[in-house]
Amino acid sequence: MIAPVSETPTAADRRRWARYLVDERAEARVYRELATRKSGEEREILLALVEAERRHEAHWLSLLGGEPAKLPGPGMRTRALAWMARRFGTIFVLALAQNAEGRSPYDAERFATPAMRADEKIHHEVVRGLAARGRRRLSGTFRAAVFGANDGLVSNLALVMGIGATGVAPQFVLFSGVAGLLAGALSMGAGEFVSVKSQRELLTSTEPSAYADDVLPDLDLDANELALVYRTRGLTSAAAIERARTVLEAARAAAPGDRDRAGPGSAEQHEIVGGAWGAAASSFLFFASGAIIPVVPWLFGLSGLAAVLLALVLVGAALLATGALVGLLSGAPPLRRALRQLAIGFGAAAVTYALGLLFGVSAA
């Protein structure tokens, strides 16, 4: 509920308003910084967010009766966003901003207007949409890289833990780890190449074809078989007929070289899935980079419990980092994703270690 105008603000109220004022200004600077790296529609959207933050800034300035003599510093979250906006890509900043906009303090602030509360919720959706564009650009190769690294970490940690638990010589653990690295990386690279190549071929086969574009001007408008094409794409009968009529008129008016842009070949763009070779290479390299980490202790001559503990520490740190990165880019809480990734990785390693102990005792 909004406080009446006649309500006398307390010192705590004024301190809170000053904090809101500082944060609104800092958020406006973040969006302005991001806008300098963009062009076209995305730049316009970011600048519109800047104007919205200025409206909120004006509201708190009005309540404060003008610029305060002393203002607090921006919050840690806002400072982190500003720092990242100057140094990192927009996808990371927008992902953080999406989380931040989703935790608006105005829902419980009686001095915030309903319009401001609505603005914050809409800002969350706007930033989410911008972040989604960036995520789509990172699809394919990035997906292969992240999941390749995670697979390498988990699978090779499980392998060396299981082999090590049987009590074999350290050299055999090292050999097994390197063999697992090469086998897994080659398998991941080949599998990713086939997966992305197949996906792109499937998308190509489902795209509308320009096969009949050159005969469009000769079609009988009354017979209108062209409408059947659009009905196969999901349009209703009436909508398909109207669409066919528009396309035929455009095709007859267009120059011959422009007809392919007027006819059935003018398909909507499919989501980019990345290149097959790029996905395969990144999957190979990142699987290998992840899989080498559990082997590092044995590469440096360690063995026994010391090697196992160091491998767990190194892999645990890497799992936390990759889990947090995926959480950040997906707009989810990074810490929760990091801990989930750690639990999955260590869970798999614990199972194989237990099996290795079992087989080691049986062999003895």
C-alpha angles and dihedrals in degrees: 000000000000115000117244116259090243093059111115110231119230125226088257090054092053092048089051092049090051090052091051090049093052093046093048090053092047093049090049089054090051092053091044090052091050090048091059088063095050137066137197120008098355091053091051091050093051092048089050088056088052090056091050091053088051090056089054090046090054091052093056092042088055092051091047091051094239138323110340118234090236130025130190121243120263118274120266092253093053093045090051091051092050092048092050093045089061097046112026140050120283094245092069094045094046091049090054091043089052090058091044094051088050091061100056115169091207094083089074097032112103092194093057116094122238088246090057092050090050091047092056093051092048090047088057090056093044093051090044090055092050091047090049090057090054092047091053090053088053094050121113105019095035092047090051091048097050097043092041090057092047092048091050093050096048101038097046093042089053090047098051092041091052094045093043093051091061089068098243122153118284090244090061091051090051092048091048092050094051091045090050090049094053096041093047095044093050091046093048093047094048093044093049092049092052092044097051094039091052092046092051091048091051091050091048092050091053096048116107110263130234089211095117100034095107093059097047095103089056096055119114106247092207096049088046102182084163087076088064089062091058093044089058087056093058105269121135119249094259094044091047092053092049092047091049091050091052093047093048092050091049092047093052091049096045127090113253092256091053098050095093089064092054102047140063090297091073092097125173115256117266120224112270113251098182132247120303095227093045092049091047094048094047091046091051095046097043094045088052092047090052095042094052093061097072090048095053096092092054091044088061094048101260121140142174122019094345091058092046094050093047091048090052092050094048095045092043091056091047093048091050091050096048093043091051091048093052090046091050095050093045092051092245125127104283095212093054092049091046093052091045090052090049092050093050093048096046091043091058091046092050092053094050092043090054091049090049091053090049094050091043092056091044092051091050 
